[in-house]
Amino acid sequence: MYLRQVSVLVLVAVGALSATAQGRDGSVSLTQKSLTVAELFSLVESNSSSLQAAKTGVQFADLGVASAKTDRLPDVSTSLSASFNGNVLITNREFGDVHGYHAPHFGNSFALEARQTVYTGGAQSAAVRMAEIGREQALAGVDEARRQVRFVALGQYLDLLKLSNGMQVYEHNIRLTERLIDNIREKHAQGMVLLNDVTRYELQMETLRLGLRKLSDQRSILNHQLCTTLRLAEGTQIVPADDVTDGFQQAVPAGEPDAACPADASMDAVPAEPPSLRMARLNVEQARQHERMAKSERRPKVAFFAIDQLAGPFTYDIPPVDKNVNYWCVGIGLTYNLSALFKNSSKIRQAHTDTQRQNQLETLEQERFGNDMQSAETLYKQSYVEWQTQQKSVELATQNYQIVNDRYLNQLALVTDMVDASNLKLNAELQEVNARIGIIYAYYRIKYITGTI
């Protein structure tokens, strides 16, 4: 029963949109574009500026991972030089007894050095892991941006549907009022009612037309905003397609709203790690890697090295020898920064405190997620109760309108009673339209919170 009612009511909304709109010169200025929810999300994926920026962030993070991994490769350096050497001058310590010696004037030098770090106290591994965490955070940022933009666009999309339904309600009431005015004018011509009765309903008609115009203008504003978000051509009029409830219908309960609802099913479909919790976990792991890097500064660094050097002339003899000298060596080196023992303590404590803080924030995020889910489930079930109540209100308001209309036509009720009944019926129908769209919005809000939208 719910499936049929929701489907029929939402499908009817599409008929409320006009095929074209006229410009000031009478030419067609708007082009209709029927848009499904899937197509809406596809346009968001390809045209959203914030989503594209988030995807570029992933590419940047990928390069960061590659850069961090290259730090594990050997360091190889080479140098080549040529020089003009002057003659050698020798004096005693009092700068006397000067002797000069001829030296080969052309000098050359070539050196090649390779160094492979094998232990850094965990600093290299922590740097690579932090780069990988940065990439995971960038991916989570893409999911978060996608979730945000989709939900905002979907809200505008559903608001368009709500306004279209509201316009249909106004148009229906305008047609009823037109028929009633015709009946009142006939009775006035027969001398059965006063002209004041006609005037009252003509004023009611103007109020309805004004309300319709306001909804039309609101839809125009919202349509422009959504077109801007989706980067659609100016002059495009978005028409929500009739599949807006496809995914929604699969989860609509067949019984009472408290018995089962998409929220219950959505809890089973919640990812092992929703986006918000995923980001909180990554922040904790990143803080731990910062702490690991801070501690690594108190550990020695070990590296293998190999050096080969060719130079000439040999200047360590008097007079200098005009020959090339080549030497090489391989070995293992160890360095230790003693100052880190007394300079790094505060940095380690700071990193440890940040790890504790991120753990606390993760706990808070888990609590917030649980509260949001409980709130979304409750509001979803409430939306069903509200819709059922508004359906009953529409039924009673319609019955009241019909009774008062019959009584008025039989001169058993005042025109003020008719105006009140008409307003009551209009408000009930508008509230029922809003409650119907509210069910769809509440369902997608659950999907938004769980990261499955």
C-alpha positions as CSV (number, residue, x, y, z in Angstrom):
1,M,0.0,0.0,0.0
2,Y,2.8,2.4,0.9
3,L,4.6,1.6,-2.4
4,R,1.6,2.3,-4.5
5,Q,0.8,5.6,-2.7
6,V,4.3,7.0,-2.7
7,S,4.8,6.0,-6.3
8,V,1.6,7.5,-7.6
9,L,2.0,10.7,-5.6
10,V,5.6,11.3,-6.7
11,L,4.8,10.5,-10.3
12,V,2.0,13.0,-10.3
13,A,4.5,15.7,-9.4
14,V,6.2,15.5,-12.8
15,G,3.1,16.7,-14.5
16,A,3.3,20.0,-12.6
17,L,6.2,21.3,-14.6
18,S,5.5,23.3,-17.8
19,A,7.2,22.2,-21.0
20,T,8.6,25.6,-21.8
21,A,8.8,29.2,-20.6
22,Q,8.5,32.3,-22.6
23,G,11.1,35.1,-22.7
24,R,10.2,38.8,-22.9
25,D,10.2,38.7,-26.7
26,G,7.8,35.7,-26.7
27,S,10.5,33.2,-27.7
28,V,11.2,30.0,-25.8
29,S,13.8,30.7,-23.2
30,L,13.9,27.5,-21.2
31,T,14.7,24.0,-22.2
32,Q,13.4,21.1,-20.2
33,K,15.8,18.4,-19.0
34,S,14.4,15.3,-17.3
35,L,16.9,14.2,-14.7
36,T,17.0,11.0,-12.7
37,V,18.8,10.6,-9.4
38,A,21.4,8.5,-11.1
39,E,22.0,11.1,-13.7
40,L,22.1,13.8,-11.0
41,F,24.9,11.9,-9.2
42,S,26.7,11.4,-12.5
43,L,26.7,15.1,-13.3
44,V,27.9,15.8,-9.7
45,E,30.7,13.3,-10.3
46,S,31.9,15.0,-13.5
47,N,31.2,18.6,-12.9
48,S,31.5,19.4,-9.1
49,S,34.5,21.7,-8.5
50,S,35.0,20.6,-4.9
51,L,35.0,16.9,-6.0
52,Q,37.5,17.5,-8.8
53,A,39.8,19.4,-6.3
54,A,39.5,16.4,-3.9
55,K,40.5,14.0,-6.7
56,T,43.5,16.2,-7.6
57,G,44.4,15.8,-3.9
58,V,44.6,12.1,-4.4
59,Q,47.0,12.5,-7.3
60,F,49.2,14.8,-5.2
61,A,49.2,12.2,-2.4
62,D,50.2,9.4,-4.8
63,L,53.2,11.5,-5.8
64,G,54.0,11.9,-2.1
65,V,54.0,8.2,-1.5
66,A,56.3,7.7,-4.5
67,S,58.6,10.4,-3.2
68,A,58.7,8.9,0.3
69,K,59.6,5.5,-1.1
70,T,62.5,6.9,-3.2
71,D,64.2,8.0,0.1
72,R,64.9,4.3,0.7
73,L,67.0,4.1,-2.4
74,P,70.8,4.5,-2.3
75,D,72.2,8.0,-2.4
76,V,74.7,8.3,-5.3
77,S,76.8,11.4,-6.0
78,T,79.6,12.3,-8.3
79,S,81.8,15.3,-8.9
80,L,84.2,16.4,-11.6
81,S,86.4,19.4,-11.6
82,A,89.4,21.0,-13.4
83,S,91.6,23.7,-11.9
84,F,94.7,25.9,-12.5
85,N,97.2,25.4,-9.8
86,G,99.8,28.0,-8.8
87,N,103.4,27.4,-7.8
88,V,104.2,26.3,-4.2
89,L,105.6,28.9,-1.8
90,I,107.3,27.7,1.5
91,T,108.4,29.9,4.4
92,N,109.4,29.3,8.0
93,R,107.1,30.1,10.9
94,E,108.4,33.7,11.0
95,F,107.7,34.1,7.2
96,G,111.3,34.1,6.3
97,D,113.6,31.7,4.4
98,V,111.3,31.9,1.3
99,H,111.6,29.0,-1.2
100,G,109.5,28.6,-4.3
101,Y,108.8,25.3,-6.1
102,H,107.3,24.8,-9.5
103,A,103.9,22.9,-9.5
104,P,102.0,21.3,-12.3
105,H,99.4,24.0,-13.3
106,F,96.6,21.7,-14.5
107,G,94.6,20.0,-11.8
108,N,91.7,17.5,-12.1
109,S,89.5,15.7,-9.7
110,F,86.8,13.0,-10.1
111,A,84.9,11.5,-7.2
112,L,82.0,8.9,-7.0
113,E,80.3,8.1,-3.7
114,A,77.4,5.7,-3.0
115,R,75.6,5.5,0.4
116,Q,72.8,3.1,1.5
117,T,71.1,3.8,4.7
118,V,70.1,0.6,6.4
119,Y,68.8,1.8,9.7
120,T,67.2,5.2,10.7
121,G,65.5,4.2,14.0
122,G,62.2,3.8,12.1
123,A,62.2,7.3,10.6
124,Q,62.1,6.1,6.9
125,S,59.4,3.6,7.5
126,A,57.3,6.2,9.4
127,A,57.8,8.7,6.6
128,V,56.5,6.2,4.0
129,R,53.6,5.1,6.2
130,M,52.7,8.8,6.8
131,A,52.7,9.4,3.0
132,E,50.4,6.3,2.6
133,I,48.1,7.6,5.3
134,G,48.0,10.9,3.5
135,R,46.8,9.1,0.4
136,E,44.2,7.3,2.4
137,Q,43.1,10.6,3.9
138,A,42.9,12.0,0.3
139,L,40.7,9.1,-0.8
140,A,38.5,9.6,2.3
141,G,38.4,13.3,1.4
142,V,37.0,12.3,-2.1
143,D,34.4,10.1,-0.5
144,E,33.5,12.9,1.9
145,A,33.3,15.5,-0.9
146,R,31.2,13.2,-3.0
147,R,28.9,12.5,0.0
148,Q,28.5,16.2,0.7
149,V,27.9,17.4,-2.8
150,R,25.5,14.6,-3.7
151,F,23.5,15.2,-0.6
152,V,23.3,19.0,-1.2
153,A,22.4,18.5,-4.9
154,L,19.8,15.8,-3.9
155,G,18.3,18.2,-1.4
156,Q,17.9,20.9,-4.1
157,Y,16.5,18.2,-6.4
158,L,13.9,17.1,-3.9
159,D,13.0,20.7,-3.1
160,L,12.3,21.2,-6.8
161,L,10.0,18.2,-6.6
162,K,8.3,19.6,-3.5
163,L,7.7,23.0,-5.2
164,S,6.3,21.3,-8.3
165,N,3.9,19.3,-6.1
166,G,3.0,22.5,-4.3
167,M,2.3,24.3,-7.5
168,Q,0.1,21.4,-8.6
169,V,-1.9,21.8,-5.3
170,Y,-2.4,25.5,-6.0
171,E,-3.4,24.9,-9.6
172,H,-6.0,22.3,-8.5
173,N,-7.4,24.7,-5.9
174,I,-7.5,27.6,-8.4
175,R,-9.6,25.4,-10.7
176,L,-11.9,24.6,-7.8
177,T,-12.2,28.2,-6.9
178,E,-12.9,29.2,-10.5
179,R,-15.8,26.7,-10.6
180,L,-17.1,28.0,-7.3
181,I,-16.9,31.6,-8.5
182,D,-18.9,30.7,-11.6
183,N,-21.6,29.0,-9.4
184,I,-21.7,32.1,-7.1
185,R,-22.1,34.4,-10.0
186,E,-25.0,32.4,-11.3
187,K,-26.7,32.6,-7.9
188,H,-25.9,36.3,-7.8
189,A,-27.6,36.8,-11.2
190,Q,-30.6,35.0,-9.8
191,G,-30.6,37.3,-6.8
192,M,-29.8,34.4,-4.4
193,V,-26.4,35.8,-3.0
194,L,-24.8,39.2,-2.5
195,L,-22.2,40.7,-4.7
196,N,-20.0,40.7,-1.6
197,D,-19.8,36.9,-1.8
198,V,-18.4,37.1,-5.3
199,T,-15.9,39.7,-4.2
200,R,-14.7,37.5,-1.3
201,Y,-13.9,34.6,-3.6
202,E,-12.3,36.8,-6.2
203,L,-10.0,38.0,-3.4
204,Q,-9.4,34.3,-2.5
205,M,-8.5,33.6,-6.1
206,E,-5.9,36.4,-6.2
207,T,-4.4,35.0,-3.0
208,L,-4.1,31.6,-4.6
209,R,-2.6,33.1,-7.8
210,L,0.0,35.0,-5.7
211,G,0.9,31.8,-3.8
212,L,1.3,30.0,-7.1
213,R,3.6,32.8,-8.4
214,K,5.7,32.7,-5.3
215,L,6.2,28.9,-5.6
216,S,7.1,29.4,-9.3
217,D,9.7,32.0,-8.5
218,Q,11.2,29.9,-5.8
219,R,11.4,27.0,-8.2
220,S,13.1,29.2,-10.7
221,I,15.7,30.4,-8.1
222,L,16.4,26.8,-7.0
223,N,16.5,25.5,-10.5
224,H,19.2,28.1,-11.3
225,Q,21.2,27.1,-8.2
226,L,21.1,23.4,-9.1
227,C,22.0,24.2,-12.8
228,T,25.1,26.1,-11.5
229,T,26.1,23.2,-9.2
230,L,25.8,20.7,-12.1
231,R,27.2,23.2,-14.7
232,L,24.2,22.9,-17.0
233,A,23.6,25.4,-19.7
234,E,21.8,28.6,-18.7
235,G,18.1,28.3,-19.6
236,T,17.9,24.6,-18.6
237,Q,14.8,23.7,-16.6
238,I,15.4,20.6,-14.5
239,V,12.5,18.1,-14.3
240,P,12.8,15.5,-11.6
241,A,12.2,12.2,-13.3
242,D,9.8,9.6,-12.1
243,D,12.5,7.2,-10.7
244,V,13.3,9.5,-7.8
245,T,12.0,6.8,-5.4
246,D,13.5,3.7,-7.1
247,G,16.0,3.0,-4.4
248,F,13.5,4.3,-1.8
249,Q,10.7,1.9,-2.8
250,Q,12.8,-1.2,-2.2
251,A,13.0,-0.3,1.5
252,V,9.5,1.0,2.1
253,P,7.8,-1.0,4.9
254,A,4.7,-2.9,4.0
255,G,3.3,-2.6,7.6
256,E,3.4,0.0,10.3
257,P,6.3,2.4,10.2
258,D,7.6,1.2,13.6
259,A,7.7,-2.4,12.4
260,A,10.3,-2.0,9.8
261,C,11.9,0.8,7.8
262,P,14.9,1.4,5.5
263,A,16.8,2.6,8.5
264,D,16.8,-0.9,9.9
265,A,18.0,-2.3,6.6
266,S,20.5,0.5,6.2
267,M,22.2,-0.5,9.5
268,D,22.9,-3.9,8.0
269,A,24.3,-2.1,4.9
270,V,26.5,0.3,6.8
271,P,30.1,0.0,5.6
272,A,32.6,-1.5,8.1
273,E,34.0,1.9,8.4
274,P,31.8,4.9,7.5
275,P,33.7,8.0,6.1
276,S,33.7,10.0,9.3
277,L,35.0,7.1,11.4
278,R,37.5,6.2,8.7
279,M,39.0,9.7,8.8
280,A,39.1,9.7,12.6
281,R,41.0,6.4,12.5
282,L,43.5,7.7,10.0
283,N,44.1,10.8,12.2
284,V,45.0,8.5,15.1
285,E,47.4,6.4,12.9
286,Q,49.0,9.6,11.6
287,A,49.6,10.9,15.1
288,R,51.2,7.6,16.0
289,Q,53.6,7.9,13.1
290,H,54.5,11.4,14.2
291,E,55.3,10.0,17.6
292,R,57.4,7.3,16.0
293,M,59.4,9.8,14.0
294,A,60.0,11.9,17.1
295,K,61.4,8.9,18.9
296,S,63.6,7.9,16.0
297,E,65.8,11.0,16.5
298,R,67.1,9.4,19.7
299,R,68.3,6.3,17.8
300,P,71.5,5.9,15.8
301,K,71.7,5.9,12.0
302,V,73.6,3.2,10.2
303,A,74.6,3.3,6.5
304,F,76.9,1.4,4.1
305,F,79.1,3.5,1.8
306,A,81.5,3.1,-1.1
307,I,83.9,5.9,-2.4
308,D,86.2,6.1,-5.3
309,Q,88.3,9.3,-6.1
310,L,90.7,10.1,-8.8
311,A,92.7,13.4,-8.5
312,G,95.9,15.0,-9.8
313,P,98.5,16.3,-9.4
314,F,99.6,14.8,-6.1
315,T,100.1,17.9,-4.0
316,Y,101.0,16.3,-0.7
317,D,104.7,16.1,-1.6
318,I,107.2,18.8,-2.1
319,P,107.7,19.5,-4.9
320,P,104.2,18.3,-6.1
321,V,104.2,15.2,-8.3
322,D,102.4,15.6,-11.7
323,K,100.5,12.3,-11.5
324,N,97.0,11.1,-11.0
325,V,96.2,9.4,-7.7
326,N,93.2,7.1,-7.3
327,Y,91.9,5.6,-4.1
328,W,88.7,3.8,-3.1
329,C,87.1,2.4,0.0
330,V,84.0,0.7,1.3
331,G,82.7,0.6,4.8
332,I,79.9,1.0,7.3
333,G,79.2,4.3,9.2
334,L,77.2,5.0,12.3
335,T,76.0,8.5,13.4
336,Y,74.3,9.4,16.6
337,N,72.9,12.8,17.5
338,L,73.8,13.2,21.2
339,S,71.9,16.5,21.5
340,A,68.6,14.6,20.8
341,L,68.9,13.1,24.3
342,F,68.1,16.5,25.9
343,K,66.6,18.5,23.1
344,N,64.0,16.0,21.8
345,S,62.1,15.2,25.0
346,S,59.5,17.9,24.6
347,K,58.9,16.9,21.0
348,I,58.2,13.3,22.0
349,R,55.9,14.3,24.8
350,Q,54.0,16.6,22.4
351,A,53.6,13.8,19.8
352,H,52.4,11.4,22.5
353,T,49.9,13.9,23.7
354,D,48.6,14.4,20.2
355,T,48.1,10.6,19.8
356,Q,46.0,10.6,23.0
357,R,44.0,13.6,21.7
358,Q,43.3,11.9,18.4
359,N,42.2,8.7,20.2
360,Q,39.8,10.8,22.2
361,L,38.5,12.5,19.1
362,E,37.9,9.1,17.5
363,T,35.8,8.1,20.5
364,L,33.8,11.3,20.2
365,E,33.3,10.7,16.5
366,Q,32.0,7.2,17.2
367,E,29.6,8.6,19.7
368,R,28.5,11.3,17.3
369,F,28.0,8.7,14.5
370,G,25.8,6.6,16.8
371,N,23.7,9.6,17.8
372,D,23.3,10.7,14.2
373,M,22.2,7.2,13.2
374,Q,19.7,6.9,16.0
375,S,18.4,10.4,15.2
376,A,18.1,9.6,11.5
377,E,16.2,6.3,12.2
378,T,13.8,8.0,14.6
379,L,13.1,10.9,12.2
380,Y,12.6,8.5,9.3
381,K,10.0,6.6,11.3
382,Q,8.5,9.9,12.4
383,S,8.2,11.0,8.8
384,Y,5.9,8.0,8.1
385,V,3.7,8.9,11.0
386,E,3.6,12.5,9.8
387,W,2.7,11.4,6.3
388,Q,-0.1,9.2,7.6
389,T,-1.4,12.0,9.7
390,Q,-1.3,14.5,6.8
391,Q,-3.1,12.0,4.6
392,K,-5.9,11.8,7.1
393,S,-5.9,15.6,7.4
394,V,-6.3,15.9,3.7
395,E,-9.2,13.4,3.7
396,L,-11.0,15.2,6.5
397,A,-10.3,18.7,5.0
398,T,-11.7,17.5,1.6
399,Q,-14.8,16.1,3.3
400,N,-15.2,19.3,5.2
401,Y,-14.8,21.4,2.1
402,Q,-17.4,19.3,0.2
403,I,-19.9,19.6,3.1
404,V,-19.4,23.3,3.5
405,N,-19.6,23.8,-0.3
406,D,-22.9,21.9,-0.5
407,R,-24.3,23.8,2.5
408,Y,-23.2,27.1,0.9
409,L,-24.8,26.3,-2.4
410,N,-28.0,25.5,-0.5
411,Q,-27.6,28.8,1.4
412,L,-27.0,27.1,4.7
413,A,-23.5,28.4,5.2
414,L,-21.7,31.8,5.0
415,V,-19.1,32.7,2.4
416,T,-16.6,33.1,5.3
417,D,-17.2,29.4,6.1
418,M,-16.3,28.5,2.5
419,V,-13.1,30.6,2.6
420,D,-12.1,28.9,5.8
421,A,-12.8,25.4,4.4
422,S,-10.9,26.2,1.3
423,N,-7.8,27.5,3.2
424,L,-8.0,24.5,5.5
425,K,-8.0,22.1,2.5
426,L,-5.2,24.0,0.8
427,N,-3.0,23.9,3.9
428,A,-3.7,20.2,4.5
429,E,-2.8,19.3,0.9
430,L,0.5,21.3,1.0
431,Q,1.5,19.7,4.3
432,E,0.8,16.3,2.8
433,V,3.0,17.1,-0.1
434,N,5.8,18.2,2.2
435,A,5.4,15.1,4.4
436,R,5.7,12.8,1.3
437,I,8.9,14.4,0.2
438,G,10.1,14.4,3.8
439,I,10.0,10.6,3.7
440,I,12.3,10.5,0.7
441,Y,14.7,13.1,2.3
442,A,14.8,11.2,5.6
443,Y,15.7,8.0,3.8
444,Y,18.5,9.6,1.8
445,R,19.8,11.2,5.0
446,I,20.4,7.8,6.4
447,K,22.3,6.9,3.3
448,Y,24.3,10.1,3.7
449,I,25.2,9.4,7.3
450,T,26.3,5.9,6.5
451,G,28.3,7.0,3.4
452,T,26.2,4.9,1.0
453,I,24.6,7.7,-0.9
